[in-house]
Amino acid sequence: EVQLVASGGGVAQPGGSLRLSCAASGFSLKTYPMNWVRQAPGKGLEWVSNIRTTKEGGMAYTDSVKGRFTISRDDAGNSIYLQMNSLRAEDTAVYYCATDLNWAFDRWGQGTLLTVSS
Amino acid sequence: QSVLTQPRSVSGSPGQSVSISCTGTTSDVVNYNYVSWYQHHPGKAPKLIIYEVTQRPSGVPDRFSGSRSGNTASLTISGLQVDDEADYFCCSYAGAHSWVFGGGSKLTVL
């Protein structure tokens, strides 16, 4: 079955760190740019970060997470990651990973919930 | 505050058509042919239903269509079905490998 499975969410304290993972099965992530998109409770979707293919190189972040979040990929492990540091209450959200095809988010994982609270 | 502006809610009866607007700027909707739309049933993963303003992914019914005029993109759903009741989000590429979303529109099928 072709799917993306996001994991690693949970409860973190303000100022704390957490790493999200997104594993692909049934297809290879290697040829896809990948993204993280989040949805805070009761809010809309928000693009968080993009990583190009290893061949193209490069990452991008929304302004509110620059300097705090780092996206990475492991093509051999068919996974991507989001290292989140200096967490804030406003980072509380369901985080989705998604493939990038034709400049749209083609395939989505089921989401993993991060709650930042003391 | 979302970057793209959508109505918070829309509604229609089974069999009718509804349109959802998505207003942006020259930084996104106007200058890039990369407007996409997503259907989101709460608790599930969002689903891509329109990409590149007007294109439908394989498997998406032709009841769903996209268009753009100036700084406003639109999603039209014809022949409304009960299963269409969901949240709908527009999204635009905004340059430098970044994207912006609308705040979402809740579609109620009466």
PDB file of C-alpha atoms in Angstrom:
ATOM      1  CA  GLU A   1       0.000   0.000   0.000  1.00  0.00           C
ATOM      2  CA  VAL A   2       1.281   3.447  -0.910  1.00  0.00           C
ATOM      3  CA  GLN A   3       1.331   5.610   2.179  1.00  0.00           C
ATOM      4  CA  LEU A   4       3.131   8.131   4.328  1.00  0.00           C
ATOM      5  CA  VAL A   5       3.200   7.567   8.068  1.00  0.00           C
ATOM      6  CA  ALA A   6       4.044  10.486  10.348  1.00  0.00           C
ATOM      7  CA  SER A   7       5.144   9.865  13.922  1.00  0.00           C
ATOM      8  CA  GLY A   8       6.969  11.425  16.836  1.00  0.00           C
ATOM      9  CA  GLY A   9       4.350  13.836  18.091  1.00  0.00           C
ATOM     10  CA  GLY A  10       3.495  14.170  21.746  1.00  0.00           C
ATOM     11  CA  VAL A  11       3.664  16.658  24.574  1.00  0.00           C
ATOM     12  CA  ALA A  12       6.671  18.960  24.863  1.00  0.00           C
ATOM     13  CA  GLN A  13       7.423  21.823  27.195  1.00  0.00           C
ATOM     14  CA  PRO A  14       7.893  25.382  25.972  1.00  0.00           C
ATOM     15  CA  GLY A  15      11.520  25.750  25.002  1.00  0.00           C
ATOM     16  CA  GLY A  16      11.821  22.012  24.505  1.00  0.00           C
ATOM     17  CA  SER A  17      12.657  19.891  21.467  1.00  0.00           C
ATOM     18  CA  LEU A  18      11.058  17.085  19.537  1.00  0.00           C
ATOM     19  CA  ARG A  19      11.751  15.291  16.251  1.00  0.00           C
ATOM     20  CA  LEU A  20       8.995  14.258  13.880  1.00  0.00           C
ATOM     21  CA  SER A  21       9.466  11.448  11.375  1.00  0.00           C
ATOM     22  CA  CYS A  22       7.658  10.613   8.164  1.00  0.00           C
ATOM     23  CA  ALA A  23       8.193   7.212   6.594  1.00  0.00           C
ATOM     24  CA  ALA A  24       7.068   6.228   3.129  1.00  0.00           C
ATOM     25  CA  SER A  25       5.965   2.780   2.101  1.00  0.00           C
ATOM     26  CA  GLY A  26       4.957   1.462  -1.301  1.00  0.00           C
ATOM     27  CA  PHE A  27       6.956   4.097  -3.156  1.00  0.00           C
ATOM     28  CA  SER A  28      10.330   5.835  -3.044  1.00  0.00           C
ATOM     29  CA  LEU A  29      10.612   9.352  -1.563  1.00  0.00           C
ATOM     30  CA  LYS A  30      13.898   9.823  -3.354  1.00  0.00           C
ATOM     31  CA  THR A  31      12.444  11.581  -6.409  1.00  0.00           C
ATOM     32  CA  TYR A  32      10.079  13.873  -4.507  1.00  0.00           C
ATOM     33  CA  PRO A  33      10.560  17.210  -2.826  1.00  0.00           C
ATOM     34  CA  MET A  34       8.842  16.849   0.545  1.00  0.00           C
ATOM     35  CA  ASN A  35       7.001  19.148   2.886  1.00  0.00           C
ATOM     36  CA  TRP A  36       5.646  19.539   6.386  1.00  0.00           C
ATOM     37  CA  VAL A  37       2.270  21.237   6.751  1.00  0.00           C
ATOM     38  CA  ARG A  38       0.538  21.860  10.077  1.00  0.00           C
ATOM     39  CA  GLN A  39      -2.912  22.642  11.380  1.00  0.00           C
ATOM     40  CA  ALA A  40      -3.313  24.285  14.761  1.00  0.00           C
ATOM     41  CA  PRO A  41      -6.498  23.486  16.704  1.00  0.00           C
ATOM     42  CA  GLY A  42      -9.450  25.228  15.095  1.00  0.00           C
ATOM     43  CA  LYS A  43      -7.237  26.864  12.473  1.00  0.00           C
ATOM     44  CA  GLY A  44      -6.414  26.396   8.837  1.00  0.00           C
ATOM     45  CA  LEU A  45      -3.523  24.617   7.175  1.00  0.00           C
ATOM     46  CA  GLU A  46      -0.094  26.253   7.285  1.00  0.00           C
ATOM     47  CA  TRP A  47       2.914  25.285   5.184  1.00  0.00           C
ATOM     48  CA  VAL A  48       5.935  24.811   7.458  1.00  0.00           C
ATOM     49  CA  SER A  49       8.934  23.538   5.532  1.00  0.00           C
ATOM     50  CA  ASN A  50      10.125  22.116   2.210  1.00  0.00           C
ATOM     51  CA  ILE A  51      13.138  20.005   1.303  1.00  0.00           C
ATOM     52  CA  ARG A  52      14.156  19.451  -2.287  1.00  0.00           C
ATOM     53  CA  THR A  53      15.449  16.182  -3.610  1.00  0.00           C
ATOM     54  CA  THR A  54      18.983  15.261  -2.627  1.00  0.00           C
ATOM     55  CA  LYS A  55      20.005  15.891  -6.226  1.00  0.00           C
ATOM     56  CA  GLU A  56      18.556  19.442  -6.246  1.00  0.00           C
ATOM     57  CA  GLY A  57      19.472  20.339  -2.666  1.00  0.00           C
ATOM     58  CA  GLY A  58      17.978  23.058  -0.496  1.00  0.00           C
ATOM     59  CA  MET A  59      15.402  23.656   2.205  1.00  0.00           C
ATOM     60  CA  ALA A  60      12.846  26.387   2.960  1.00  0.00           C
ATOM     61  CA  TYR A  61      10.916  27.391   6.062  1.00  0.00           C
ATOM     62  CA  THR A  62       8.010  29.592   6.970  1.00  0.00           C
ATOM     63  CA  ASP A  63       9.223  32.682   8.837  1.00  0.00           C
ATOM     64  CA  SER A  64       7.826  31.661  12.225  1.00  0.00           C
ATOM     65  CA  VAL A  65       9.997  28.525  12.435  1.00  0.00           C
ATOM     66  CA  LYS A  66      13.216  29.754  10.814  1.00  0.00           C
ATOM     67  CA  GLY A  67      16.172  29.147  13.086  1.00  0.00           C
ATOM     68  CA  ARG A  68      14.175  26.748  15.278  1.00  0.00           C
ATOM     69  CA  PHE A  69      13.115  23.913  12.952  1.00  0.00           C
ATOM     70  CA  THR A  70      15.330  21.829  10.658  1.00  0.00           C
ATOM     71  CA  ILE A  71      14.032  19.551   7.920  1.00  0.00           C
ATOM     72  CA  SER A  72      16.114  16.638   6.674  1.00  0.00           C
ATOM     73  CA  ARG A  73      15.756  13.524   4.575  1.00  0.00           C
ATOM     74  CA  ASP A  74      17.165   9.992   4.521  1.00  0.00           C
ATOM     75  CA  ASP A  75      16.621   8.582   1.051  1.00  0.00           C
ATOM     76  CA  ALA A  76      18.065   5.196   1.978  1.00  0.00           C
ATOM     77  CA  GLY A  77      15.611   5.005   4.883  1.00  0.00           C
ATOM     78  CA  ASN A  78      12.775   6.402   2.736  1.00  0.00           C
ATOM     79  CA  SER A  79      12.024   8.994   5.401  1.00  0.00           C
ATOM     80  CA  ILE A  80      12.056  12.680   6.197  1.00  0.00           C
ATOM     81  CA  TYR A  81      12.360  14.397   9.546  1.00  0.00           C
ATOM     82  CA  LEU A  82      11.537  17.683  11.252  1.00  0.00           C
ATOM     83  CA  GLN A  83      13.751  18.605  14.187  1.00  0.00           C
ATOM     84  CA  MET A  84      11.896  21.171  16.263  1.00  0.00           C
ATOM     85  CA  ASN A  85      13.760  23.199  18.896  1.00  0.00           C
ATOM     86  CA  SER A  86      12.801  26.133  21.131  1.00  0.00           C
ATOM     87  CA  LEU A  87       9.182  25.046  20.933  1.00  0.00           C
ATOM     88  CA  ARG A  88       6.416  27.551  21.607  1.00  0.00           C
ATOM     89  CA  ALA A  89       2.753  27.155  22.503  1.00  0.00           C
ATOM     90  CA  GLU A  90       1.841  28.384  19.037  1.00  0.00           C
ATOM     91  CA  ASP A  91       3.619  25.362  17.522  1.00  0.00           C
ATOM     92  CA  THR A  92       0.839  23.165  18.896  1.00  0.00           C
ATOM     93  CA  ALA A  93      -0.724  21.513  15.838  1.00  0.00           C
ATOM     94  CA  VAL A  94      -1.240  18.363  13.858  1.00  0.00           C
ATOM     95  CA  TYR A  95       1.783  18.030  11.606  1.00  0.00           C
ATOM     96  CA  TYR A  96       1.387  16.410   8.208  1.00  0.00           C
ATOM     97  CA  CYS A  97       4.099  15.339   5.799  1.00  0.00           C
ATOM     98  CA  ALA A  98       3.304  15.567   2.095  1.00  0.00           C
ATOM     99  CA  THR A  99       4.940  14.900  -1.251  1.00  0.00           C
ATOM    100  CA  ASP A 100       5.376  17.815  -3.624  1.00  0.00           C
ATOM    101  CA  LEU A 101       4.276  17.111  -7.200  1.00  0.00           C
ATOM    102  CA  ASN A 102       3.493  19.817  -9.740  1.00  0.00           C
ATOM    103  CA  TRP A 103       3.934  22.413  -6.979  1.00  0.00           C
ATOM    104  CA  ALA A 104       1.054  20.933  -5.022  1.00  0.00           C
ATOM    105  CA  PHE A 105       0.828  18.579  -2.049  1.00  0.00           C
ATOM    106  CA  ASP A 106       0.013  15.350  -3.768  1.00  0.00           C
ATOM    107  CA  ARG A 107       0.169  12.638  -1.138  1.00  0.00           C
ATOM    108  CA  TRP A 108      -0.316  13.221   2.607  1.00  0.00           C
ATOM    109  CA  GLY A 109       0.431  11.304   5.753  1.00  0.00           C
ATOM    110  CA  GLN A 110      -2.210  10.953   8.445  1.00  0.00           C
ATOM    111  CA  GLY A 111      -0.688  13.561  10.745  1.00  0.00           C
ATOM    112  CA  THR A 112       0.931  13.513  14.169  1.00  0.00           C
ATOM    113  CA  LEU A 113      -0.159  15.799  17.024  1.00  0.00           C
ATOM    114  CA  LEU A 114       2.315  18.038  18.844  1.00  0.00           C
ATOM    115  CA  THR A 115       1.165  19.747  22.004  1.00  0.00           C
ATOM    116  CA  VAL A 116       3.465  22.342  23.548  1.00  0.00           C
ATOM    117  CA  SER A 117       2.432  22.943  27.123  1.00  0.00           C
ATOM    118  CA  SER A 118       3.932  23.191  30.572  1.00  0.00           C
TER     119      SER A 118
ATOM    120  CA  GLN B   1      -4.641  35.549   9.764  1.00  0.00           C
ATOM    121  CA  SER B   2      -4.293  33.442   6.615  1.00  0.00           C
ATOM    122  CA  VAL B   3      -2.605  34.903   3.565  1.00  0.00           C
ATOM    123  CA  LEU B   4      -5.287  33.777   1.111  1.00  0.00           C
ATOM    124  CA  THR B   5      -8.877  34.805   1.846  1.00  0.00           C
ATOM    125  CA  GLN B   6     -11.693  32.275   1.688  1.00  0.00           C
ATOM    126  CA  PRO B   7     -15.295  32.438   2.911  1.00  0.00           C
ATOM    127  CA  ARG B   8     -15.588  30.671   6.237  1.00  0.00           C
ATOM    128  CA  SER B   9     -18.607  28.684   5.174  1.00  0.00           C
ATOM    129  CA  VAL B  10     -20.615  27.770   2.095  1.00  0.00           C
ATOM    130  CA  SER B  11     -23.632  25.550   1.699  1.00  0.00           C
ATOM    131  CA  GLY B  12     -25.789  23.893  -0.913  1.00  0.00           C
ATOM    132  CA  SER B  13     -28.344  21.163  -1.401  1.00  0.00           C
ATOM    133  CA  PRO B  14     -27.635  17.778  -2.991  1.00  0.00           C
ATOM    134  CA  GLY B  15     -27.455  18.132  -6.758  1.00  0.00           C
ATOM    135  CA  GLN B  16     -26.734  21.862  -6.664  1.00  0.00           C
ATOM    136  CA  SER B  17     -23.473  23.641  -7.487  1.00  0.00           C
ATOM    137  CA  VAL B  18     -21.372  25.727  -5.123  1.00  0.00           C
ATOM    138  CA  SER B  19     -18.292  27.841  -5.666  1.00  0.00           C
ATOM    139  CA  ILE B  20     -15.612  28.723  -3.155  1.00  0.00           C
ATOM    140  CA  SER B  21     -13.449  31.771  -3.751  1.00  0.00           C
ATOM    141  CA  CYS B  22      -9.814  32.250  -2.795  1.00  0.00           C
ATOM    142  CA  THR B  23      -8.382  35.756  -2.996  1.00  0.00           C
ATOM    143  CA  GLY B  24      -4.671  36.384  -3.066  1.00  0.00           C
ATOM    144  CA  THR B  25      -2.163  38.899  -4.377  1.00  0.00           C
ATOM    145  CA  THR B  26       0.501  39.403  -7.008  1.00  0.00           C
ATOM    146  CA  SER B  27       2.870  37.562  -4.668  1.00  0.00           C
ATOM    147  CA  ASP B  28       0.975  34.318  -5.054  1.00  0.00           C
ATOM    148  CA  VAL B  29      -2.300  33.678  -6.931  1.00  0.00           C
ATOM    149  CA  VAL B  30      -1.734  36.251  -9.665  1.00  0.00           C
ATOM    150  CA  ASN B  31       1.844  35.451 -10.603  1.00  0.00           C
ATOM    151  CA  TYR B  32       1.991  31.685 -10.262  1.00  0.00           C
ATOM    152  CA  ASN B  33      -0.032  29.034 -12.089  1.00  0.00           C
ATOM    153  CA  TYR B  34       0.281  26.827  -9.024  1.00  0.00           C
ATOM    154  CA  VAL B  35      -2.999  27.193  -7.179  1.00  0.00           C
ATOM    155  CA  SER B  36      -4.195  23.964  -5.602  1.00  0.00           C
ATOM    156  CA  TRP B  37      -7.270  22.910  -3.637  1.00  0.00           C
ATOM    157  CA  TYR B  38      -7.629  20.344  -0.880  1.00  0.00           C
ATOM    158  CA  GLN B  39     -10.598  18.520   0.583  1.00  0.00           C
ATOM    159  CA  HIS B  40     -10.226  17.818   4.298  1.00  0.00           C
ATOM    160  CA  HIS B  41     -12.518  15.628   6.312  1.00  0.00           C
ATOM    161  CA  PRO B  42     -11.694  16.206  10.014  1.00  0.00           C
ATOM    162  CA  GLY B  43      -9.479  13.510  11.434  1.00  0.00           C
ATOM    163  CA  LYS B  44      -8.265  12.414   8.012  1.00  0.00           C
ATOM    164  CA  ALA B  45      -5.414  13.495   5.778  1.00  0.00           C
ATOM    165  CA  PRO B  46      -6.179  16.313   3.330  1.00  0.00           C
ATOM    166  CA  LYS B  47      -6.769  15.238  -0.269  1.00  0.00           C
ATOM    167  CA  LEU B  48      -5.545  17.097  -3.356  1.00  0.00           C
ATOM    168  CA  ILE B  49      -8.456  17.765  -5.707  1.00  0.00           C
ATOM    169  CA  ILE B  50      -7.140  20.533  -8.004  1.00  0.00           C
ATOM    170  CA  TYR B  51      -3.597  21.517  -8.951  1.00  0.00           C
ATOM    171  CA  GLU B  52      -2.129  24.064 -11.370  1.00  0.00           C
ATOM    172  CA  VAL B  53      -5.344  26.119 -11.086  1.00  0.00           C
ATOM    173  CA  THR B  54      -7.522  23.817 -13.209  1.00  0.00           C
ATOM    174  CA  GLN B  55      -6.027  20.320 -13.270  1.00  0.00           C
ATOM    175  CA  ARG B  56      -7.650  17.329 -11.581  1.00  0.00           C
ATOM    176  CA  PRO B  57      -5.548  14.451 -10.247  1.00  0.00           C
ATOM    177  CA  SER B  58      -6.436  11.001 -11.456  1.00  0.00           C
ATOM    178  CA  GLY B  59      -9.486   9.683  -9.623  1.00  0.00           C
ATOM    179  CA  VAL B  60     -11.002  13.059  -8.746  1.00  0.00           C
ATOM    180  CA  PRO B  61     -14.485  13.365 -10.286  1.00  0.00           C
ATOM    181  CA  ASP B  62     -15.047  16.014 -12.951  1.00  0.00           C
ATOM    182  CA  ARG B  63     -17.699  17.513 -10.653  1.00  0.00           C
ATOM    183  CA  PHE B  64     -14.749  19.373  -9.140  1.00  0.00           C
ATOM    184  CA  SER B  65     -13.323  22.192 -11.244  1.00  0.00           C
ATOM    185  CA  GLY B  66     -10.951  25.092 -10.704  1.00  0.00           C
ATOM    186  CA  SER B  67     -10.566  28.485 -12.293  1.00  0.00           C
ATOM    187  CA  ARG B  68      -8.889  31.841 -11.756  1.00  0.00           C
ATOM    188  CA  SER B  69      -9.669  35.426 -12.619  1.00  0.00           C
ATOM    189  CA  GLY B  70      -7.139  38.039 -11.625  1.00  0.00           C
ATOM    190  CA  ASN B  71      -6.269  37.641  -7.964  1.00  0.00           C
ATOM    191  CA  THR B  72      -9.134  35.253  -7.196  1.00  0.00           C
ATOM    192  CA  ALA B  73      -9.133  31.507  -7.725  1.00  0.00           C
ATOM    193  CA  SER B  74     -12.311  29.496  -7.425  1.00  0.00           C
ATOM    194  CA  LEU B  75     -13.313  25.916  -6.787  1.00  0.00           C
ATOM    195  CA  THR B  76     -16.674  24.824  -8.163  1.00  0.00           C
ATOM    196  CA  ILE B  77     -18.369  21.641  -7.072  1.00  0.00           C
ATOM    197  CA  SER B  78     -21.304  20.613  -9.203  1.00  0.00           C
ATOM    198  CA  GLY B  79     -23.855  17.892  -8.507  1.00  0.00           C
ATOM    199  CA  LEU B  80     -23.269  18.210  -4.749  1.00  0.00           C
ATOM    200  CA  GLN B  81     -23.230  14.967  -2.798  1.00  0.00           C
ATOM    201  CA  VAL B  82     -23.525  14.397   0.921  1.00  0.00           C
ATOM    202  CA  ASP B  83     -19.957  13.041   0.978  1.00  0.00           C
ATOM    203  CA  ASP B  84     -18.703  16.416  -0.314  1.00  0.00           C
ATOM    204  CA  GLU B  85     -19.356  17.929   3.113  1.00  0.00           C
ATOM    205  CA  ALA B  86     -15.865  18.813   4.338  1.00  0.00           C
ATOM    206  CA  ASP B  87     -13.418  21.676   4.783  1.00  0.00           C
ATOM    207  CA  TYR B  88     -11.842  23.005   1.592  1.00  0.00           C
ATOM    208  CA  PHE B  89      -8.509  24.823   1.517  1.00  0.00           C
ATOM    209  CA  CYS B  90      -6.902  26.717  -1.316  1.00  0.00           C
ATOM    210  CA  CYS B  91      -3.153  27.024  -1.582  1.00  0.00           C
ATOM    211  CA  SER B  92      -0.781  28.954  -3.806  1.00  0.00           C
ATOM    212  CA  TYR B  93       2.911  28.704  -4.468  1.00  0.00           C
ATOM    213  CA  ALA B  94       4.502  31.971  -3.322  1.00  0.00           C
ATOM    214  CA  GLY B  95       8.015  31.697  -4.675  1.00  0.00           C
ATOM    215  CA  ALA B  96      11.326  30.595  -3.121  1.00  0.00           C
ATOM    216  CA  HIS B  97       9.915  27.115  -2.450  1.00  0.00           C
ATOM    217  CA  SER B  98       7.217  28.450  -0.130  1.00  0.00           C
ATOM    218  CA  TRP B  99       3.441  28.142  -0.152  1.00  0.00           C
ATOM    219  CA  VAL B 100       0.507  29.976   1.405  1.00  0.00           C
ATOM    220  CA  PHE B 101      -2.895  28.586   2.340  1.00  0.00           C
ATOM    221  CA  GLY B 102      -6.326  30.047   2.742  1.00  0.00           C
ATOM    222  CA  GLY B 103      -8.134  29.856   6.048  1.00  0.00           C
ATOM    223  CA  GLY B 104     -10.464  27.138   4.806  1.00  0.00           C
ATOM    224  CA  SER B 105     -14.149  26.997   3.899  1.00  0.00           C
ATOM    225  CA  LYS B 106     -16.570  24.635   5.582  1.00  0.00           C
ATOM    226  CA  LEU B 107     -18.976  23.173   3.045  1.00  0.00           C
ATOM    227  CA  THR B 108     -22.325  22.081   4.416  1.00  0.00           C
ATOM    228  CA  VAL B 109     -24.563  19.945   2.230  1.00  0.00           C
ATOM    229  CA  LEU B 110     -28.057  20.685   3.458  1.00  0.00           C
TER     230      LEU B 110
END
